[in-house]
Amino acid sequence: MLRFIILLSFFIHSCVGAPRAPAAAAAVPAKKWLTLNGLEPAVVARGGFSGLFPESSAPANDMAVSTSSPGLTMLCNLQMTKDGVGLCLSDIRLDNATTISTLFAKAQKTYKVNGQDLKGWFVIDYDAETIFSNVSLIQNIFSRPSIFDGQMPVSAVEDVLGTKPPKFWLSVQYDAFYMEHKLSAAEYLRSLQFRGINVISSPEIGFLKSIGMDAGRAKTKLIFEFKEPEAIEPTTNKKYSELQQNLAAIKAFASGVLVPKDYIWPVDTAKYLKPATTFVADAHKAGLEVYASGFANDMRTSFNYSFDPSAEYLQFVDNGQFSVDGIITDFPPTASQAISCFSHQKGNLPKIGNALVITHNGASGDYPGCTDLAYEKAVSDGADVIDCSVQMSKDGIAFCHDSADLTASTTAMTTFMSRATSVPEVQPTNGIFSFDLTWAEIQSVKPQIGNPFTSTGFVRNPANKNVGKFTTLTEFLEFSKAKKVPGVMINIENAAYLASKKGLGVVDAVKSALANSTLDKQSTQRVLIQSDDSSVLASFEAVPPYTRVLSIDKEIGDAPKPSIDEIKKHADAVNLKRTSLFTVSQSFVTGKTNVVEEMHKGNISVYVSVLRNEYISVAFDYFSDPTVELATFIAGSGVDGVITEFPATATRYLRSPCSDLNKDQPYAILPAEAGALLAVADKEAQPPAGAPNPPLDAKDVIDPPLPPVAKLEASNEAEGSKPHPPPSGTVAIAANLGLSLLAMLALGVLCVA
């Protein structure tokens, strides 16, 4: 059964791997790299694709090769059994990466390793046969898939070499410890005659010197690994920070160095980048290559990268001042695309294809949504369409804001908590609503950056938490014209409630603002009118240049012809949830619907929302990489636009030649194949199949006609001179108590952060 699983994984991933054209067919201009030798930085896969599969398992190694750029280097961390067999495992202790503790529950021991007492199940206490026959691998990072645990055997070094990876790197971490226990990594390497081993690294100077002549004859590159600066190197008993001061001495026994990435780009305690060190320049001056380690898509890194792992790789290989010579990563496809596809992507390169990059509240992943700064960042990021969700103040000012409720995305809770009310027509929970505050009152509070994943401890860019200013609809349209943005999307919500209960005509306000901006009488800028209310869209039917977009908030699995025919009466396009295109269970993509194809047959464009960069919002099938998710929706599903809070990530993908799957090239960014990753796991380990999404019903598209705008001026004037009371004492107490608890929770989260 196990062999079948592994063979199945080979088959699946050979089908979905990155295409490789012959070198002669790739008409890509040569890039100039600031590496030591001027060549492209190496992508080194730590334990294969260990971001998905247990480290150095057969599927991890196979998938690393099939999804990465040509020339990939496979890294194996050498551990040795008591009978001298070399294994590929991350640590000298077995319990963090295998099932050993469940098999031999009482076999835990303590050893002194490099001066420290370590406790666990040590590889030197078992012979190879015991491990191969009984022990299986598990994923050793809890945020990664656990459904492959206990299914894959430990790999011997010879097993990985036998797959003939493009290049092979052996990392020897504990030679001094093994020597104390009558085992020799050097003798093991000599038994292999260094065959197939391109690189050997170690943090121990004595070991590297001991194999220097043999490695030289085999043309195997030796790399000295720096540990944390205050750690002690076993041979010299010096701190690694001391050894860093004399890189020329390292050149005598090694051709390069491997360092944690913070040696090069330090990050401060607030998780922002400090200026780069001179480490790379100093090493290159000494004639040493520099390899950086510690890269993974599912780690919280500097806020400077906007949760985009490709941005971090680019910081190390394409910053205009230096480039490391190689990247050690758990996610080799992401490193491959950063180097092969996104490096040297300077200037305003033309987009490939027709998919639109549409913002969600501007660049709201980097700044508070719908503020002047969020829109400026969206334009500089190359968005095709910037959006404004129109809300109304009590005194009739139309402005851009994600929601009529101001509690989550402003500081209104600290000032206007007593104005909280319950409005079931708008949302099921209490809120502080814009239509209950004057524009002057709204301007008195500060914007607040959105944090959609606060419950998991994720926060967005704290330095920008309360920056920017609110933007009126008129200012938004003036800005879009001044910046010559290709298009704008105006989103209209709660129109019926505002008209009938608050005397506010949001539709009329939008029409007037568009007319005053003359966007209704030109064809250079695209105007999209979006609403979840078909009657709102019908009111714009008389303006043919506008594209009307029906927002469908429910998850759907099918779009029957009657529902499409009903949509066509009101809209030219739809905005669908991501899960209406691909079904997801426990962060695995389980299936793909035909909704896009069905909509296209009806001549209806499809936009998908909302795309975010945080890895916890990105399925495992997308490699915890927002770029692969983009490729899946755009190249794989054929959507006409993506609605995103990080437009820079989307535009960079669409401007890369790797997004064109019809072009012969050495590497391409491929869409994920629904269900392929789950198929590698045992049936028993797979998440239960969920019920399919329901089809879209034609009656779900139809909304009642908009009511006329009620005349409430006199009542509003009378209310303006006194505090706005809640509907009842009970609601006021409930609202205030709920918001007080929310405030305390928010303060608690801030204190923890």
Coordinates of N, CA, C and O in Angstrom, one line a residue, residues 474-537:
T474 N -16.6 61.8 -4.2 CA -16.2 62.8 -5.1 C -14.6 62.9 -5.2 O -14.0 62.9 -6.3
E475 N -14.0 62.8 -4.0 CA -12.5 62.8 -4.0 C -12.0 61.6 -4.6 O -10.9 61.6 -5.3
F476 N -12.6 60.4 -4.4 CA -12.2 59.2 -5.0 C -12.2 59.3 -6.5 O -11.2 58.9 -7.2
L477 N -13.3 59.8 -7.1 CA -13.4 59.9 -8.6 C -12.4 60.9 -9.1 O -11.8 60.7 -10.2
E478 N -12.2 62.0 -8.4 CA -11.2 63.0 -8.8 C -9.8 62.4 -8.8 O -9.0 62.6 -9.8
F479 N -9.5 61.6 -7.8 CA -8.2 61.0 -7.7 C -8.0 60.0 -8.9 O -6.9 59.9 -9.5
S480 N -9.0 59.2 -9.2 CA -8.9 58.2 -10.2 C -8.7 58.9 -11.6 O -7.9 58.3 -12.4
K481 N -9.3 60.0 -11.8 CA -9.1 60.7 -13.1 C -7.7 61.4 -13.1 O -7.0 61.3 -14.2
A482 N -7.2 61.9 -12.0 CA -5.9 62.6 -12.0 C -4.8 61.5 -12.2 O -3.8 61.8 -12.9
K483 N -5.0 60.3 -11.7 CA -4.0 59.3 -11.8 C -4.2 58.4 -13.0 O -3.4 57.5 -13.3
K484 N -5.2 58.7 -13.8 CA -5.5 58.0 -15.0 C -5.6 56.5 -14.8 O -5.0 55.7 -15.5
V485 N -6.3 56.1 -13.7 CA -6.5 54.7 -13.4 C -7.4 54.1 -14.5 O -8.4 54.7 -14.9
P486 N -7.0 52.9 -15.0 CA -7.8 52.4 -16.1 C -9.3 52.2 -15.7 O -10.2 52.2 -16.6
G487 N -9.6 52.0 -14.5 CA -11.0 51.7 -14.1 C -11.3 52.0 -12.7 O -10.4 52.0 -11.8
V488 N -12.6 52.2 -12.4 CA -13.1 52.3 -11.0 C -14.3 51.3 -10.8 O -15.1 51.1 -11.8
M489 N -14.4 50.8 -9.6 CA -15.6 50.0 -9.3 C -16.3 50.7 -8.1 O -15.7 50.9 -7.1
I490 N -17.6 51.0 -8.3 CA -18.4 51.6 -7.3 C -19.3 50.5 -6.7 O -20.2 50.0 -7.5
N491 N -19.2 50.2 -5.5 CA -20.0 49.2 -4.8 C -21.1 49.9 -4.0 O -20.8 50.8 -3.2
I492 N -22.4 49.5 -4.2 CA -23.5 50.1 -3.5 C -24.2 49.0 -2.7 O -24.6 48.0 -3.2
E493 N -24.3 49.3 -1.4 CA -24.9 48.4 -0.4 C -26.1 49.1 0.3 O -26.1 50.3 0.4
N494 N -27.0 48.3 0.8 CA -28.0 48.8 1.7 C -28.9 49.9 1.1 O -29.4 50.8 1.9
A495 N -29.0 50.0 -0.2 CA -29.7 51.1 -0.8 C -31.2 51.2 -0.4 O -31.7 52.3 -0.1
A496 N -31.9 50.0 -0.3 CA -33.3 50.0 0.1 C -33.5 50.5 1.5 O -34.4 51.3 1.8
Y497 N -32.6 50.0 2.4 CA -32.7 50.5 3.8 C -32.5 52.0 4.0 O -33.2 52.7 4.7
L498 N -31.4 52.4 3.3 CA -31.0 53.8 3.4 C -32.1 54.7 2.9 O -32.4 55.8 3.5
A499 N -32.8 54.3 1.8 CA -33.8 55.1 1.2 C -35.1 55.2 2.1 O -35.6 56.2 2.4
S500 N -35.5 54.0 2.5 CA -36.8 53.9 3.2 C -36.7 54.3 4.7 O -37.6 54.9 5.3
K501 N -35.6 54.0 5.4 CA -35.5 54.2 6.8 C -34.7 55.4 7.2 O -34.9 56.0 8.3
K502 N -33.8 55.8 6.3 CA -32.9 56.9 6.7 C -33.0 58.2 5.8 O -32.4 59.2 6.0
G503 N -33.8 58.0 4.7 CA -34.0 59.1 3.8 C -32.8 59.5 3.1 O -32.6 60.7 2.7
L504 N -31.9 58.5 2.8 CA -30.7 58.8 2.1 C -30.7 58.0 0.8 O -30.8 56.8 0.7
G505 N -30.5 58.8 -0.3 CA -30.5 58.2 -1.6 C -29.1 57.9 -2.1 O -28.5 58.7 -2.8
V506 N -28.6 56.7 -1.8 CA -27.2 56.4 -2.2 C -27.1 56.2 -3.7 O -26.0 56.6 -4.3
V507 N -28.1 55.7 -4.3 CA -28.0 55.5 -5.8 C -28.0 56.9 -6.4 O -27.2 57.1 -7.4
D508 N -28.8 57.8 -6.0 CA -28.8 59.1 -6.6 C -27.4 59.8 -6.3 O -26.9 60.5 -7.2
A509 N -26.9 59.6 -5.1 CA -25.6 60.2 -4.8 C -24.5 59.7 -5.7 O -23.6 60.5 -6.2
V510 N -24.5 58.4 -6.0 CA -23.5 57.8 -7.0 C -23.7 58.4 -8.4 O -22.8 58.8 -9.0
K511 N -25.0 58.4 -8.8 CA -25.2 58.9 -10.2 C -24.8 60.4 -10.3 O -24.1 60.7 -11.3
S512 N -25.1 61.2 -9.3 CA -24.7 62.6 -9.3 C -23.2 62.7 -9.4 O -22.6 63.5 -10.1
A513 N -22.5 62.0 -8.5 CA -21.0 62.1 -8.5 C -20.4 61.6 -9.8 O -19.4 62.3 -10.3
L514 N -20.9 60.6 -10.4 CA -20.3 60.1 -11.6 C -20.6 61.1 -12.7 O -19.7 61.4 -13.6
A515 N -21.8 61.7 -12.7 CA -22.1 62.7 -13.7 C -21.2 63.9 -13.6 O -20.7 64.5 -14.6
N516 N -21.0 64.4 -12.4 CA -20.2 65.6 -12.1 C -18.7 65.3 -12.5 O -18.0 66.2 -12.9
S517 N -18.3 64.1 -12.4 CA -16.9 63.7 -12.8 C -16.8 63.5 -14.3 O -15.7 63.3 -14.8
T518 N -17.9 63.5 -15.0 CA -18.0 63.2 -16.4 C -17.6 61.8 -16.8 O -17.4 61.5 -18.0
L519 N -17.5 60.9 -15.8 CA -17.2 59.5 -16.2 C -18.3 58.8 -16.9 O -18.1 57.7 -17.4
D520 N -19.5 59.4 -16.9 CA -20.6 58.8 -17.6 C -20.6 59.2 -19.1 O -21.4 58.7 -19.8
K521 N -19.7 60.0 -19.5 CA -19.7 60.5 -20.8 C -18.3 60.3 -21.5 O -17.9 61.1 -22.4
Q522 N -17.6 59.3 -21.1 CA -16.2 59.1 -21.7 C -16.0 57.6 -21.8 O -16.8 56.8 -21.3
S523 N -15.0 57.2 -22.5 CA -14.7 55.8 -22.7 C -13.3 55.4 -22.4 O -12.9 54.3 -22.5
T524 N -12.5 56.4 -21.8 CA -11.1 56.1 -21.5 C -11.0 55.3 -20.2 O -10.0 54.5 -20.0
Q525 N -11.9 55.6 -19.3 CA -11.8 54.9 -18.0 C -13.0 54.0 -17.8 O -14.2 54.5 -18.0
R526 N -12.8 52.8 -17.4 CA -13.8 51.9 -17.2 C -14.6 52.1 -15.9 O -13.9 52.4 -14.9
V527 N -15.9 52.0 -15.9 CA -16.7 52.2 -14.7 C -17.5 50.9 -14.5 O -18.3 50.5 -15.3
L528 N -17.3 50.3 -13.3 CA -18.0 49.1 -12.9 C -18.9 49.5 -11.7 O -18.5 50.1 -10.8
I529 N -20.2 49.2 -11.8 CA -21.1 49.4 -10.8 C -21.5 48.0 -10.2 O -22.0 47.2 -10.9
Q530 N -21.1 47.8 -8.9 CA -21.4 46.5 -8.3 C -22.4 46.7 -7.2 O -22.4 47.6 -6.4
S531 N -23.2 45.7 -7.0 CA -24.2 45.6 -5.9 C -24.7 44.1 -5.8 O -24.6 43.4 -6.8
D532 N -25.1 43.8 -4.6 CA -25.8 42.5 -4.4 C -27.3 42.6 -4.6 O -28.0 41.6 -4.5
D533 N -27.7 43.8 -5.0 CA -29.2 44.1 -5.2 C -29.4 44.3 -6.7 O -28.9 45.3 -7.3
S534 N -30.1 43.4 -7.4 CA -30.4 43.5 -8.8 C -31.1 44.8 -9.2 O -31.0 45.4 -10.3
S535 N -32.0 45.3 -8.2 CA -32.7 46.6 -8.5 C -31.8 47.8 -8.6 O -32.0 48.7 -9.3
V536 N -30.7 47.7 -7.8 CA -29.7 48.8 -7.9 C -29.0 48.8 -9.2 O -28.9 49.8 -9.9
L537 N -28.7 47.6 -9.7 CA -28.0 47.5 -11.0 C -29.0 47.9 -12.1 O -28.6 48.6 -13.1

